[in-house]
PDB file of C-alpha atoms in Angstrom:
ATOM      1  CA  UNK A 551     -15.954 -44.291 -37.704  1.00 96.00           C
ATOM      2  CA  UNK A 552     -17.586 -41.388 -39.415  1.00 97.00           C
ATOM      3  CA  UNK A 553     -16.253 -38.331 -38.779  1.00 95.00           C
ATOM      4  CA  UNK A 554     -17.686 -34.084 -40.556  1.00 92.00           C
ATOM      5  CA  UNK A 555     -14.662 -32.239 -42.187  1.00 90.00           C
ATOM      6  CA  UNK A 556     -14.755 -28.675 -40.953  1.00 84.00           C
ATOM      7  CA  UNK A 557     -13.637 -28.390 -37.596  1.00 85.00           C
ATOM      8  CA  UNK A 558     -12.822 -32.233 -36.922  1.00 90.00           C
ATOM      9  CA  UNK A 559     -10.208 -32.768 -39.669  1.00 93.00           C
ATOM     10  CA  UNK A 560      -9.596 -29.641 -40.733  1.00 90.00           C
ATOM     11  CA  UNK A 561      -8.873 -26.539 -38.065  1.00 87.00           C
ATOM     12  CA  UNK A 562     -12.455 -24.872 -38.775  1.00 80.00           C
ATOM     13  CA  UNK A 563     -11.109 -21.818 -39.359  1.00 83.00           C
ATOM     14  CA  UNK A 564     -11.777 -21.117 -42.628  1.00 86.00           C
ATOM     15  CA  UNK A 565      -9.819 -17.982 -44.875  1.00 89.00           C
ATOM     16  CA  UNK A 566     -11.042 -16.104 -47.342  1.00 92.00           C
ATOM     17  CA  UNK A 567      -8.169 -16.944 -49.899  1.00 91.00           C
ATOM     18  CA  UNK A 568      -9.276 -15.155 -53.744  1.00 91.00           C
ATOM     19  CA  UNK A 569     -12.453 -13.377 -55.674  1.00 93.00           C
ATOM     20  CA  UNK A 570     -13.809 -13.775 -59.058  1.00 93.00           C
ATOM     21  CA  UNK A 571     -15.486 -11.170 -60.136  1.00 95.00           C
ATOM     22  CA  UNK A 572     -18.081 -10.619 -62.798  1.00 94.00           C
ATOM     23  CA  UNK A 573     -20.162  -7.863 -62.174  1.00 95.00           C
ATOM     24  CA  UNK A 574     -19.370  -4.062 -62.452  1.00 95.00           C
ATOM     25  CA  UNK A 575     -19.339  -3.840 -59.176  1.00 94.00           C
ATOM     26  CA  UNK A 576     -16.073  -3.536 -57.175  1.00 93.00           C
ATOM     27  CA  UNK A 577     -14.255  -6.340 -55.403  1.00 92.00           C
ATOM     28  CA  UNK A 578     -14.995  -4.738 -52.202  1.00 91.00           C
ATOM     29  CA  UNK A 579     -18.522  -3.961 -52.746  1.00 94.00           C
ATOM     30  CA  UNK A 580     -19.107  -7.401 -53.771  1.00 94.00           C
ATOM     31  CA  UNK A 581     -17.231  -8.074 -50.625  1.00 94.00           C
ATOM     32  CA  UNK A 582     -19.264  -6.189 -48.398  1.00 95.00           C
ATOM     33  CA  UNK A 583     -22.418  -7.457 -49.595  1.00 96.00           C
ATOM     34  CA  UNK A 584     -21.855 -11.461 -49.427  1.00 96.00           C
ATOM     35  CA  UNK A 585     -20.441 -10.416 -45.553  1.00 95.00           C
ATOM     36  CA  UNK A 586     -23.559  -8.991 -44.627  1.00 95.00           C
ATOM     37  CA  UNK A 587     -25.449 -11.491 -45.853  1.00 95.00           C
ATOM     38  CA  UNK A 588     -22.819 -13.598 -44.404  1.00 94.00           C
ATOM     39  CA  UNK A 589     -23.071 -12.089 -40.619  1.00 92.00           C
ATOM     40  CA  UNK A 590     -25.918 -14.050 -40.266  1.00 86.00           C
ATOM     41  CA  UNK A 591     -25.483 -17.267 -41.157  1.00 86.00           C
ATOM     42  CA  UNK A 592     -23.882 -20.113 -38.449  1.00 80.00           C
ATOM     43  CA  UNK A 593     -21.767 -21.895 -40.840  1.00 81.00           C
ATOM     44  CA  UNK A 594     -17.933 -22.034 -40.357  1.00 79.00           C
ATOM     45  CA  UNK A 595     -17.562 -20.715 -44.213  1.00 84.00           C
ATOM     46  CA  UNK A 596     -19.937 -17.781 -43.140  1.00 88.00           C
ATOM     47  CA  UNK A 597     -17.605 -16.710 -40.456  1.00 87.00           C
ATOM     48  CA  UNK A 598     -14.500 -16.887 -42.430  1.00 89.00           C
ATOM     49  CA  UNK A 599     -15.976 -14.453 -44.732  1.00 93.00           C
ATOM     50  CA  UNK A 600     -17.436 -12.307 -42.152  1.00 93.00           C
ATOM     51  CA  UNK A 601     -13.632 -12.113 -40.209  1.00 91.00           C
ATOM     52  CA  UNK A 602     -11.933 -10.898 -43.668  1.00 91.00           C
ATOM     53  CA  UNK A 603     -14.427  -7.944 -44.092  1.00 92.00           C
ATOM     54  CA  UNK A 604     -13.666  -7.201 -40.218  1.00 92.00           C
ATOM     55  CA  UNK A 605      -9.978  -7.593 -40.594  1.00 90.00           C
ATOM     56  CA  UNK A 606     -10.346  -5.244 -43.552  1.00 88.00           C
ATOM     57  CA  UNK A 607     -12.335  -2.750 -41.676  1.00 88.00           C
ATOM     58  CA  UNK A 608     -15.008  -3.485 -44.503  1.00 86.00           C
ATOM     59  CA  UNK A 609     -18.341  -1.819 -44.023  1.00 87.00           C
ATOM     60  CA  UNK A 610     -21.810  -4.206 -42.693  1.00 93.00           C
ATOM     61  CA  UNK A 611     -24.302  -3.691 -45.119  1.00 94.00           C
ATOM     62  CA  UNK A 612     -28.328  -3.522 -43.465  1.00 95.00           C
ATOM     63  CA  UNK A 613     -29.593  -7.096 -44.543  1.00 95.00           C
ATOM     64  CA  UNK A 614     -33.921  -7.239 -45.012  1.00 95.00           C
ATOM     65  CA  UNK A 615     -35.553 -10.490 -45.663  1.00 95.00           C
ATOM     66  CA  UNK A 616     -32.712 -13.144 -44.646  1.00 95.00           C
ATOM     67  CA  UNK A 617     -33.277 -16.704 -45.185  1.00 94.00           C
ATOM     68  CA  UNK A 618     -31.189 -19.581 -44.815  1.00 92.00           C
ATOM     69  CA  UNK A 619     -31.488 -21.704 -47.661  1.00 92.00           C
ATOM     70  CA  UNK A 620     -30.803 -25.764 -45.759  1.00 88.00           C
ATOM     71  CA  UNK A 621     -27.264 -27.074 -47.806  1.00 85.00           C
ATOM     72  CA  UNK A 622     -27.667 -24.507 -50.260  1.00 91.00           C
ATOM     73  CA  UNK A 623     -26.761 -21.161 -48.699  1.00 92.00           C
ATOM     74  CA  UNK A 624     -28.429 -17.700 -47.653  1.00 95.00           C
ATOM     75  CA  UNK A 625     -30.907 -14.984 -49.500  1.00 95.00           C
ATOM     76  CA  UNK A 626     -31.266 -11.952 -48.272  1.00 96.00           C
ATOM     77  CA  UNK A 627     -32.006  -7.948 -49.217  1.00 96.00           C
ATOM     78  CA  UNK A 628     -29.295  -5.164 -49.268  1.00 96.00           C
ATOM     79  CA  UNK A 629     -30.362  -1.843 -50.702  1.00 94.00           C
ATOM     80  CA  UNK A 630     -33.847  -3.494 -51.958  1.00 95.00           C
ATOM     81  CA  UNK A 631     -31.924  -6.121 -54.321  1.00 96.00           C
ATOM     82  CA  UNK A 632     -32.622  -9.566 -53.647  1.00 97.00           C
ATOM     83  CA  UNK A 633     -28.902 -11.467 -53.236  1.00 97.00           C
ATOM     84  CA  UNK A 634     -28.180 -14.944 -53.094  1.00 97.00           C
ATOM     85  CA  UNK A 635     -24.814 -16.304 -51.745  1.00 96.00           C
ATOM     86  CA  UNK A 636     -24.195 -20.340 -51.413  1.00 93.00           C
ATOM     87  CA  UNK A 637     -22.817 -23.461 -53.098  1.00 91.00           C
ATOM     88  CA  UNK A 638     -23.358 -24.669 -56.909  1.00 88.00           C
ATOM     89  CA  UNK A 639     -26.946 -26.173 -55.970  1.00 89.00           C
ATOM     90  CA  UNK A 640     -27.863 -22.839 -55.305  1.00 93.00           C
ATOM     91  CA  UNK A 641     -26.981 -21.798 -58.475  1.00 92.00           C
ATOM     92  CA  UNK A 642     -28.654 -24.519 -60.324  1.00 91.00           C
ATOM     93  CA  UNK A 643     -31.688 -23.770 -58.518  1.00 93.00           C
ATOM     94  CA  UNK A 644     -31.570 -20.462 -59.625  1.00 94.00           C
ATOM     95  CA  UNK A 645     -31.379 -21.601 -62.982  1.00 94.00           C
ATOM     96  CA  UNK A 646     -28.470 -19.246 -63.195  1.00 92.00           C
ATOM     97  CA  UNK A 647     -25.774 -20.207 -66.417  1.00 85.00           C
ATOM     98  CA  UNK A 648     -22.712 -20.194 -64.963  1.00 84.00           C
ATOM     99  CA  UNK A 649     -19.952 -22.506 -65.840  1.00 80.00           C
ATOM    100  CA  UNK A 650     -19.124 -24.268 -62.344  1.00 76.00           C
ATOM    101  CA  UNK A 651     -16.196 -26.727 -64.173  1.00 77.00           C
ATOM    102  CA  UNK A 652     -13.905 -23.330 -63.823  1.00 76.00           C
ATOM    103  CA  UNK A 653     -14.282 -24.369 -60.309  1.00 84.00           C
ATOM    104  CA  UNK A 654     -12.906 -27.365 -60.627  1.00 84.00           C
ATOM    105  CA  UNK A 655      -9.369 -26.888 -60.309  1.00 84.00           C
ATOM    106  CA  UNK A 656      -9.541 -24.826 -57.010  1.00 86.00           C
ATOM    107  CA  UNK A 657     -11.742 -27.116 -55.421  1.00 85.00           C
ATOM    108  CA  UNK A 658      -9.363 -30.102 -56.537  1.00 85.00           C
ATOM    109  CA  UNK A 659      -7.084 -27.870 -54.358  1.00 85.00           C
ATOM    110  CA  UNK A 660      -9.376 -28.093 -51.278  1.00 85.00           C
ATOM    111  CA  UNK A 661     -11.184 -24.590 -51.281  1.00 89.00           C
ATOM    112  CA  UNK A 662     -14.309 -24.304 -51.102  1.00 88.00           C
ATOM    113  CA  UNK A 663     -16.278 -21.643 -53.819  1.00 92.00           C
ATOM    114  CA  UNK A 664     -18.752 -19.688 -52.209  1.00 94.00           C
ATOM    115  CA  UNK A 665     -20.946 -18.152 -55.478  1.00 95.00           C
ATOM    116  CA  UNK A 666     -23.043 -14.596 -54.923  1.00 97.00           C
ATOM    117  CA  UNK A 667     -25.519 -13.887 -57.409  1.00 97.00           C
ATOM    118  CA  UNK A 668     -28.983 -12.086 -57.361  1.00 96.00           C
ATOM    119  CA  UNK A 669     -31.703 -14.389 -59.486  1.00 95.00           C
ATOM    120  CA  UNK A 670     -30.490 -12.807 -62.661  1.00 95.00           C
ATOM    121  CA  UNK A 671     -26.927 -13.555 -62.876  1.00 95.00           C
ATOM    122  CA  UNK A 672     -23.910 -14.566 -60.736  1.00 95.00           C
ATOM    123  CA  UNK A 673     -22.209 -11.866 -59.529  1.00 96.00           C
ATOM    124  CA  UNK A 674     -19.139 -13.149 -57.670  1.00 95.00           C
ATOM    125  CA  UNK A 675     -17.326 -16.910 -56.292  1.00 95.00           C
ATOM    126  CA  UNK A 676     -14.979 -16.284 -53.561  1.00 94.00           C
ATOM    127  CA  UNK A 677     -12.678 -19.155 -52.326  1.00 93.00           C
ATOM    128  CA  UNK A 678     -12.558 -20.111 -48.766  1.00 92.00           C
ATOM    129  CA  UNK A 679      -9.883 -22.605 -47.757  1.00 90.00           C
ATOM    130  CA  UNK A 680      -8.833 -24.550 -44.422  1.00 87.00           C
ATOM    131  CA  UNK A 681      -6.379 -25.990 -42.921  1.00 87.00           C
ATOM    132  CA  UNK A 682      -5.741 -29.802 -42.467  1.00 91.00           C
ATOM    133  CA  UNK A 683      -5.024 -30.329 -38.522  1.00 91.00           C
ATOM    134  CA  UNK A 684      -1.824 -32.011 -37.731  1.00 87.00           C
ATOM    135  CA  UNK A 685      -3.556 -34.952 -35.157  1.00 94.00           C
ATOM    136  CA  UNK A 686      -6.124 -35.797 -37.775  1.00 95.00           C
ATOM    137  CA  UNK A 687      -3.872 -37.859 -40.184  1.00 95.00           C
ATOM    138  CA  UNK A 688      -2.073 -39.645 -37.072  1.00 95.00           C
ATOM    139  CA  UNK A 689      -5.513 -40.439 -35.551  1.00 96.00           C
ATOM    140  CA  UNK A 690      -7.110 -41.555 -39.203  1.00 96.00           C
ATOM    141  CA  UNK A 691      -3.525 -43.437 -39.042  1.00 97.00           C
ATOM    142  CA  UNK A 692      -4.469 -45.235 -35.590  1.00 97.00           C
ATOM    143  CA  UNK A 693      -7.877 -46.016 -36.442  1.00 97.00           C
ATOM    144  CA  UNK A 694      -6.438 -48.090 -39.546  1.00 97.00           C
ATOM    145  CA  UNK A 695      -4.091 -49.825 -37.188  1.00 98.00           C
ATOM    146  CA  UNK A 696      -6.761 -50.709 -35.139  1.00 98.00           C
ATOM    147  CA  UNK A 697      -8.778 -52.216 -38.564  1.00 97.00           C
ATOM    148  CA  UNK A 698     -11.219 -49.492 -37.892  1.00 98.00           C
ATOM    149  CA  UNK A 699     -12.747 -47.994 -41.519  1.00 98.00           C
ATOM    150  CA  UNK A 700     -13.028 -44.155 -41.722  1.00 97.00           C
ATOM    151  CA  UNK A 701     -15.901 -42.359 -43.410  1.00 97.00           C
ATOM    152  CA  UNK A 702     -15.554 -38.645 -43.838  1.00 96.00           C
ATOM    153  CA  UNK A 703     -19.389 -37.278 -44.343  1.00 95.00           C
ATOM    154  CA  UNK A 704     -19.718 -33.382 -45.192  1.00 91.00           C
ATOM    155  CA  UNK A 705     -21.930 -30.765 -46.859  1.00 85.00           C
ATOM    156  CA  UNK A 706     -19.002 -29.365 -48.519  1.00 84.00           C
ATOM    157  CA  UNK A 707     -17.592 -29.347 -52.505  1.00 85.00           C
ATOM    158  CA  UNK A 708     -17.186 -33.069 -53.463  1.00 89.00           C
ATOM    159  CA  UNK A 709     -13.905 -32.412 -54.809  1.00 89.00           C
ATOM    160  CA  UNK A 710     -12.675 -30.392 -51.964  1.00 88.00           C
ATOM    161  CA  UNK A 711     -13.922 -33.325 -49.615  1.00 91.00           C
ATOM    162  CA  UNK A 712     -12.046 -35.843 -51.695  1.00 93.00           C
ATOM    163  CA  UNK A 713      -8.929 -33.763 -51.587  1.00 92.00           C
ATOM    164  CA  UNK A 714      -9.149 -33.180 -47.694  1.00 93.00           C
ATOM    165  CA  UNK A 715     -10.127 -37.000 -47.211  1.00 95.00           C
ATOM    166  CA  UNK A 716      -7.130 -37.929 -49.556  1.00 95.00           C
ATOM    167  CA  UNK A 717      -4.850 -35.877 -47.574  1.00 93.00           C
ATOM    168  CA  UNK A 718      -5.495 -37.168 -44.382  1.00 95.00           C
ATOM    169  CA  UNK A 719      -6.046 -41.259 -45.489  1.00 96.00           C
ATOM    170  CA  UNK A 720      -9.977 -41.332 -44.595  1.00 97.00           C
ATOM    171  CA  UNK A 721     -10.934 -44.741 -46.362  1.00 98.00           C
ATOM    172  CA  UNK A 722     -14.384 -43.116 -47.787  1.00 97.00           C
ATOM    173  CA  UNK A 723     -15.760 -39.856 -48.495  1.00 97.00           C
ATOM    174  CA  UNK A 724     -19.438 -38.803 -49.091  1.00 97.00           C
ATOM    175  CA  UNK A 725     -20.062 -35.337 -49.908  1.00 93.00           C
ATOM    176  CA  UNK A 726     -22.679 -32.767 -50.682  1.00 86.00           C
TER     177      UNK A 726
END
């Protein structure tokens, strides 16, 4: 059985959970800008971004130009600068130097990093986590009784998938 993560074994309700900063702008500006980039993107990790900045009573930016970027993320303009908010492919792409092993040890924890950057330099990661759901390790549990492999396949972090499938027993993970 192959099954996504977000939303089948974990609730799909993503939280906005830290910020890394590097830029001289203001945790909150930073904020402001990767949510209204954000606001227009379909993808669960989108919206838990998006529901902080609301919860917040953060202010929606005007976004120009918006593109989704397929498994990589968004692009869009905010005040005539070109921004970029996605995954580490992204960032690659961009050619950007950032060191993505600092990641590592929060997405060994199951977040997820969600890196804004304009095509100069990264600008921000924030960390978006979710929650496992209780029935998914007692179903993953009934589908081994039953001699019935489990394949978890997602677009997410590789080590965040292999922490989530860990957690709840799935026999093989592909990821990214």
């Amino acid at each position: 059985v192959v099954v996504d993560k977000t939303g089948t074994l974990t609730r799909g309700k993503p939280e906005l959970v830290s910020v890394q900063n590097f830029s001289e702008k203001s945790d909150d500006e930073l904020i402001s800008i990767l949510a209204s980039l954000e606001n227009k993107s379909e993808h669960p990790i989108a919206h838990a971004i998006v529901a902080y900045i609301k919860e917040k009573g953060g202010a929606f930016l005007e976004v120009s130009s918006f593109e989704s970027i397929k498994g990589k993320g968004v692009k869009g303009s905010v005040e005539n600068i070109e921004y970029y908010a996605g995954n580490t492919k992204l960032v690659k792409d961009l050619n950007l130097s950032f060191d993505t092993a600092s990641l590592e040890k929060e997405t060994f924890e199951g977040k997820t990093p969600v890196i804004l950057s304009t095509k100069e330099k990264v600008l921000a990661v924030v960390m978006v986590s979710d929650s496992i759901k209780p029935e998914a390790i007692e179903a993953v549990k009934n589908l081994h009784k039953l001699c019935i492999k489990t394949l978890m396949l997602t677009g997410d972090n590789k080590n965040t998938a292999e922490f989530i499938g860990k957690l709840v027993g799935i026999d093989e993970v592909v990821a990214e």
